[in-house]
């Protein structure tokens, strides 16, 4: 019972995914009817008169309110046909005025306006104006509530849609590793099998572990940092096959990695970027340095690679397919608070450097 009450308080049903239910309409008009009947019974000091008057008046209130909110406004206000709306609402008010006057006169009392200082037993201008103003008040009150609820519902739907889009985008970004990597790795495996190399089973196993990580870890919002590091190791081992001794790779890990969490596949694009924009585009001895330290709940991750063409003016290397540094930058913006990370990209001493400081606890 306690859980149900808490759930009701957190998310009122009338702001849920469904439209306003008939029960909500019944409750609204019932409460309004009781309030209005009691109010006018104290004014006239006659409960029966107030009850009979409201029994006649409320069907008129309801008709005008629904006619305006569900027909006139969608047909004319939303389409900016204000003149037609004004004409129809005035016509509806006048027709309802005639109904209310005659019903009150013949079914309740010949004094159709007992709150007035004098007896009103004819359709006077004063009666007409006051009655129509009263109807406008009821219409406006009902319409304002409906528009507010509609606005809240649309806002909730938009928020839910944005959340789903963000989750979809994050999942898509997390799952991205260049198709060229898998293509090259399969070619390498094919070559190793033709050579009947003893490396083939180990390479297949590492590729299998990497694909398993891609399939399952990316479904989580956060993953153990140690799992991300193991994924990087497998990735590097697979890439080593493409290069001979001309490629030097150093990887240093330090700090307390226990209980550290990170968005899965966040670091892989940074490492992949070194191979795509560094090793694969260079001739001669190439170098890739990877350094990861965890200090006071923050991970300091630095990855550097030899610049492909040191004479060419440095440009921010963004992949056309969204993979690489743009991938990381987008995921940081979507998945972390601004105070939880700092990304630096620069070229120094013929080395392209990316430094990421990220909160991991």
Coordinates of C-alpha atoms in Angstrom, one line a residue:
X1 CA 0.0 0.0 0.0
X2 CA 2.8 2.4 0.9
X3 CA 4.5 1.8 -2.5
X4 CA 1.3 2.5 -4.4
X5 CA 0.8 5.8 -2.6
X6 CA 4.4 6.8 -3.3
X7 CA 4.0 5.9 -7.0
X8 CA 0.8 7.9 -7.2
X9 CA 2.5 11.0 -5.7
X10 CA 5.5 10.7 -8.0
X11 CA 3.4 10.4 -11.2
X12 CA -0.2 11.5 -11.1
X13 CA -2.3 9.4 -13.4
X14 CA -3.7 12.4 -15.2
X15 CA -0.2 13.3 -16.4
X16 CA 0.5 9.8 -17.5
X17 CA 0.9 8.4 -21.0
X18 CA -2.9 8.0 -21.5
X19 CA -5.5 10.7 -22.2
X20 CA -7.7 12.1 -19.4
X21 CA -10.1 9.4 -18.5
X22 CA -13.9 9.9 -18.1
X23 CA -13.5 9.4 -14.3
X24 CA -11.4 12.6 -14.2
X25 CA -14.2 14.6 -15.9
X26 CA -16.8 13.2 -13.5
X27 CA -14.6 14.1 -10.5
X28 CA -14.0 17.6 -11.8
X29 CA -17.6 18.5 -12.5
X30 CA -18.8 16.8 -9.3
X31 CA -16.4 18.8 -7.1
X32 CA -17.2 22.0 -9.0
X33 CA -21.0 21.3 -8.7
X34 CA -20.9 20.7 -5.0
X35 CA -18.7 23.8 -4.4
X36 CA -21.0 26.0 -6.5
X37 CA -24.1 24.7 -4.9
X38 CA -22.8 25.3 -1.4
X39 CA -21.5 28.7 -2.4
X40 CA -24.8 30.0 -3.8
X41 CA -26.8 28.3 -1.0
X42 CA -25.0 30.6 1.5
X43 CA -25.5 33.6 -0.7
X44 CA -29.3 33.0 -1.1
X45 CA -29.6 31.3 2.3
X46 CA -31.6 28.7 0.4
X47 CA -30.0 25.3 -0.3
X48 CA -32.9 24.0 -2.4
X49 CA -33.0 27.0 -4.6
X50 CA -29.2 26.8 -5.2
X51 CA -29.4 23.1 -5.9
X52 CA -32.2 23.5 -8.5
X53 CA -30.5 26.4 -10.2
X54 CA -27.2 24.5 -10.5
X55 CA -29.0 21.4 -11.8
X56 CA -30.2 23.6 -14.7
X57 CA -27.0 25.6 -15.1
X58 CA -24.4 22.9 -15.0
X59 CA -25.5 21.0 -18.1
X60 CA -25.2 24.4 -19.9
X61 CA -21.8 25.0 -18.3
X62 CA -20.6 21.6 -19.4
X63 CA -21.9 21.9 -23.0
X64 CA -20.3 25.3 -23.5
X65 CA -17.0 24.1 -21.9
X66 CA -16.7 21.0 -24.1
X67 CA -18.0 22.7 -27.2
X68 CA -15.3 25.3 -26.8
X69 CA -12.4 23.1 -25.7
X70 CA -12.9 20.2 -28.1
X71 CA -14.5 21.8 -31.1
X72 CA -14.2 25.6 -31.4
X73 CA -10.6 25.9 -30.3
X74 CA -9.1 23.0 -32.4
X75 CA -11.1 24.1 -35.4
X76 CA -10.6 27.9 -35.2
X77 CA -8.0 29.0 -32.6
X78 CA -5.4 26.4 -33.6
X79 CA -5.9 27.4 -37.2
X80 CA -5.8 31.1 -36.4
X81 CA -9.4 31.8 -37.6
X82 CA -10.1 34.2 -34.7
X83 CA -13.1 36.0 -36.3
X84 CA -15.0 32.8 -36.9
X85 CA -14.2 31.6 -33.4
X86 CA -15.6 34.9 -31.9
X87 CA -18.7 34.6 -33.9
X88 CA -19.4 31.0 -33.0
X89 CA -18.7 31.5 -29.3
X90 CA -21.0 34.5 -29.1
X91 CA -23.7 32.6 -30.9
X92 CA -23.3 29.7 -28.5
X93 CA -23.4 32.0 -25.5
X94 CA -26.6 33.7 -26.8
X95 CA -28.4 30.4 -27.5
X96 CA -27.4 29.0 -24.0
X97 CA -28.6 32.3 -22.5
X98 CA -32.1 31.7 -23.9
X99 CA -32.1 28.1 -22.7
X100 CA -31.0 29.1 -19.2
X101 CA -33.5 32.0 -18.9
X102 CA -36.5 29.9 -19.9
X103 CA -35.5 26.8 -17.9
X104 CA -35.0 28.9 -14.8
X105 CA -38.2 30.9 -15.3
X106 CA -40.4 27.9 -15.8
X107 CA -38.7 25.2 -13.6
X108 CA -37.2 27.1 -10.7
X109 CA -38.5 30.7 -10.1
X110 CA -39.9 33.6 -12.1
X111 CA -37.2 35.6 -10.4
X112 CA -34.4 34.4 -12.6
X113 CA -31.7 36.5 -10.8
X114 CA -32.4 36.4 -7.0
X115 CA -29.0 37.9 -6.2
X116 CA -30.1 41.2 -7.9
X117 CA -31.6 44.0 -5.7
X118 CA -34.8 43.9 -7.8
X119 CA -36.9 41.1 -9.1
X120 CA -35.7 40.1 -12.6
X121 CA -38.5 38.2 -14.5
X122 CA -37.6 39.2 -18.1
X123 CA -34.6 38.9 -20.3
X124 CA -32.9 42.2 -19.5
X125 CA -29.5 43.5 -20.7
X126 CA -28.1 43.3 -17.2
X127 CA -29.2 39.6 -16.8
X128 CA -27.8 38.8 -20.2
X129 CA -24.4 40.4 -19.7
X130 CA -23.9 38.9 -16.2
X131 CA -25.1 35.5 -17.2
X132 CA -22.8 35.4 -20.3
X133 CA -19.8 36.7 -18.2
X134 CA -20.5 33.8 -15.8
X135 CA -20.5 31.3 -18.6
X136 CA -17.3 32.8 -20.0
X137 CA -15.7 32.4 -16.6
X138 CA -16.6 28.7 -16.5
X139 CA -15.5 28.1 -20.1
X140 CA -12.1 29.9 -19.4
X141 CA -11.6 28.0 -16.2
X142 CA -12.2 24.6 -17.8
X143 CA -10.2 25.4 -20.9
X144 CA -7.2 26.7 -18.9
X145 CA -7.1 23.4 -17.0
X146 CA -7.3 21.4 -20.2
X147 CA -4.6 23.4 -21.9
X148 CA -2.4 23.1 -18.9
X149 CA -2.8 19.3 -18.7
X150 CA -2.3 19.0 -22.5
X151 CA 0.9 21.1 -22.2
X152 CA 2.2 19.0 -19.4
X153 CA 1.4 15.8 -21.3
X154 CA 3.1 17.0 -24.4
X155 CA 6.1 18.1 -22.4
X156 CA 6.3 14.7 -20.8
X157 CA 6.0 13.0 -24.1
X158 CA 8.7 15.2 -25.6
X159 CA 10.9 14.5 -22.6
X160 CA 10.4 10.8 -22.9
X161 CA 11.1 11.0 -26.6
X162 CA 14.3 12.9 -26.0
X163 CA 15.4 10.4 -23.4
X164 CA 14.7 7.5 -25.8
X165 CA 16.6 9.3 -28.6
X166 CA 19.5 10.0 -26.2
X167 CA 19.6 6.4 -25.1
X168 CA 19.5 5.2 -28.8
X169 CA 22.2 7.6 -29.8
X170 CA 24.4 6.7 -26.8
X171 CA 23.9 3.0 -27.5
X172 CA 24.8 3.6 -31.2
X173 CA 27.9 5.6 -30.3
X174 CA 29.0 3.1 -27.7
X175 CA 28.8 0.2 -30.2
X176 CA 30.9 1.9 -32.8
X177 CA 34.3 0.4 -33.8
X178 CA 35.4 1.0 -37.3
X179 CA 34.2 -1.7 -39.7
X180 CA 37.6 -1.5 -41.4
X181 CA 39.1 -2.9 -38.2
X182 CA 37.0 -6.0 -38.3
X183 CA 37.6 -6.3 -42.1
X184 CA 41.4 -6.1 -41.6
X185 CA 41.3 -8.5 -38.7
X186 CA 39.4 -11.1 -40.6
X187 CA 41.9 -10.7 -43.5
X188 CA 44.7 -11.3 -41.1
X189 CA 43.0 -14.4 -39.6
X190 CA 42.5 -15.6 -43.2
X191 CA 46.2 -15.1 -43.9
X192 CA 47.2 -16.9 -40.7
X193 CA 45.0 -19.9 -41.4
X194 CA 46.5 -20.2 -44.9
X195 CA 49.9 -20.2 -43.3
X196 CA 48.7 -22.6 -40.7
X197 CA 50.1 -20.2 -38.1
X198 CA 49.9 -21.0 -34.4
X199 CA 48.7 -17.4 -33.9
X200 CA 45.3 -18.0 -35.6
X201 CA 43.5 -19.5 -32.6
X202 CA 44.7 -16.8 -30.3
X203 CA 43.7 -14.1 -32.7
X204 CA 40.2 -15.6 -33.1
X205 CA 39.9 -15.8 -29.4
X206 CA 40.8 -12.1 -28.9
X207 CA 38.4 -11.1 -31.6
X208 CA 35.7 -13.1 -30.0
X209 CA 36.3 -11.5 -26.6
X210 CA 36.2 -8.0 -28.2
X211 CA 33.0 -8.8 -30.0
X212 CA 31.4 -10.2 -26.8
X213 CA 32.3 -6.9 -25.1
X214 CA 30.8 -4.9 -27.9
X215 CA 27.6 -6.9 -27.8
X216 CA 27.0 -7.0 -24.0
X217 CA 28.9 -4.3 -22.3
X218 CA 27.6 -1.6 -24.5
X219 CA 24.1 -2.2 -23.2
X220 CA 25.1 -0.9 -19.8
X221 CA 25.4 2.8 -18.9
X222 CA 28.6 2.2 -16.9
X223 CA 31.2 -0.6 -17.1
X224 CA 34.1 -1.6 -14.9
X225 CA 37.2 0.3 -15.9
X226 CA 39.2 -3.0 -15.8
X227 CA 36.9 -4.5 -18.5
X228 CA 37.4 -1.4 -20.7
X229 CA 41.2 -1.8 -20.3
X230 CA 41.1 -5.5 -21.2
X231 CA 39.1 -4.5 -24.3
X232 CA 41.8 -2.0 -25.2
X233 CA 44.5 -4.7 -24.7
X234 CA 42.7 -7.1 -27.1
X235 CA 42.2 -4.3 -29.6
X236 CA 45.9 -3.4 -29.6
X237 CA 47.0 -7.1 -29.8
X238 CA 44.8 -7.5 -32.9
X239 CA 46.1 -4.4 -34.5
X240 CA 49.8 -5.4 -33.9
X241 CA 49.4 -8.1 -36.4
X242 CA 49.0 -5.5 -39.2
X243 CA 52.3 -3.9 -38.3
X244 CA 55.8 -5.1 -38.0
X245 CA 58.5 -3.9 -35.6
X246 CA 58.2 -0.4 -37.1
X247 CA 55.3 0.2 -34.7
X248 CA 56.2 0.8 -31.1
X249 CA 53.4 0.6 -28.6
X250 CA 53.8 1.4 -24.9
X251 CA 50.9 1.1 -22.4
X252 CA 51.1 2.0 -18.8
X253 CA 48.4 1.5 -16.2
X254 CA 48.6 2.7 -12.6
X255 CA 46.4 3.6 -9.7
X256 CA 43.6 1.9 -7.8
X257 CA 41.2 0.6 -10.5
X258 CA 38.8 -1.2 -8.0
X259 CA 35.2 0.1 -8.1
X260 CA 36.0 2.4 -11.0
X261 CA 33.2 2.8 -13.6
X262 CA 33.3 4.2 -17.1
X263 CA 31.0 4.5 -20.0
X264 CA 31.7 1.4 -22.1
X265 CA 33.6 1.8 -25.4
X266 CA 34.6 5.4 -24.5
X267 CA 38.4 4.9 -24.7
X268 CA 38.5 2.5 -27.7
X269 CA 37.8 5.3 -30.3
X270 CA 40.8 7.3 -28.9
X271 CA 43.1 4.3 -29.3
X272 CA 41.6 3.4 -32.7
X273 CA 42.2 7.0 -33.7
X274 CA 46.0 6.5 -33.2
X275 CA 46.0 3.6 -35.7
X276 CA 43.8 5.3 -38.2
X277 CA 45.4 8.7 -38.3
X278 CA 48.9 7.6 -37.1
X279 CA 50.2 4.2 -37.8
X280 CA 48.3 3.5 -40.9
X281 CA 49.4 6.7 -42.5
X282 CA 53.0 6.8 -41.7
X283 CA 56.2 5.4 -43.1
X284 CA 59.1 4.4 -41.0
X285 CA 59.2 4.0 -37.2
X286 CA 56.0 4.9 -35.5
X287 CA 55.1 5.2 -31.9
X288 CA 51.9 5.0 -29.8
X289 CA 51.9 5.8 -26.1
X290 CA 49.0 5.0 -23.9
X291 CA 49.0 6.1 -20.2
X292 CA 46.2 5.6 -17.8
X293 CA 46.3 6.7 -14.2
X294 CA 43.5 6.8 -11.5
X295 CA 44.0 9.4 -8.9
X296 CA 41.4 10.6 -6.3
X297 CA 38.5 9.2 -8.2
X298 CA 39.5 10.6 -11.5
X299 CA 41.1 8.8 -14.5
X300 CA 43.8 10.6 -16.4
X301 CA 44.0 8.9 -19.8
X302 CA 46.6 10.1 -22.3
X303 CA 47.1 8.6 -25.8
X304 CA 49.7 9.9 -28.2
X305 CA 50.8 8.9 -31.7
X306 CA 53.4 10.1 -34.2
X307 CA 51.9 12.7 -36.5
X308 CA 51.4 11.3 -40.0
X309 CA 52.6 14.5 -41.8
X310 CA 54.4 16.9 -39.4
X311 CA 54.7 19.5 -42.1
X312 CA 50.9 19.7 -42.7
X313 CA 49.0 22.2 -40.7
X314 CA 47.3 20.5 -37.7
X315 CA 43.6 19.9 -38.1
X316 CA 41.0 18.4 -35.7
X317 CA 40.7 14.8 -36.9
X318 CA 37.0 14.0 -37.1
X319 CA 35.8 10.9 -38.9
X320 CA 33.1 11.4 -41.4
X321 CA 31.2 8.5 -40.0
X322 CA 31.1 9.9 -36.4
X323 CA 33.7 7.5 -35.2
X324 CA 36.8 8.7 -33.3
X325 CA 37.2 11.9 -31.4
X326 CA 33.9 13.3 -32.4
X327 CA 32.3 10.1 -31.0
X328 CA 34.0 10.5 -27.7
X329 CA 33.2 14.2 -27.5
X330 CA 29.5 13.6 -28.2
X331 CA 29.3 10.8 -25.7
X332 CA 30.9 12.9 -23.0
X333 CA 28.4 15.6 -23.6
X334 CA 25.4 13.2 -23.5
X335 CA 26.6 10.9 -20.6
X336 CA 28.5 13.1 -18.2
X337 CA 28.1 16.4 -16.4
X338 CA 30.5 19.1 -17.5
X339 CA 32.3 19.1 -14.2
X340 CA 33.0 15.4 -14.5
X341 CA 35.4 15.5 -17.5
X342 CA 38.0 17.5 -19.3
X343 CA 39.1 16.7 -22.9
X344 CA 42.3 18.2 -24.4
X345 CA 43.5 17.7 -27.9
X346 CA 46.8 19.1 -29.2
X347 CA 49.9 18.5 -31.2
X348 CA 53.4 18.8 -29.6
X349 CA 56.8 17.6 -30.6
X350 CA 55.6 15.8 -33.7
X351 CA 53.1 13.9 -31.5
X352 CA 49.3 14.1 -31.6
X353 CA 48.0 14.0 -28.1
X354 CA 44.6 13.4 -26.5
X355 CA 44.1 13.7 -22.8
X356 CA 40.9 12.8 -21.0
X357 CA 40.4 13.5 -17.4
X358 CA 37.2 11.7 -16.2
X359 CA 35.4 11.0 -13.0
X360 CA 35.3 7.2 -12.5
X361 CA 33.9 6.9 -9.0

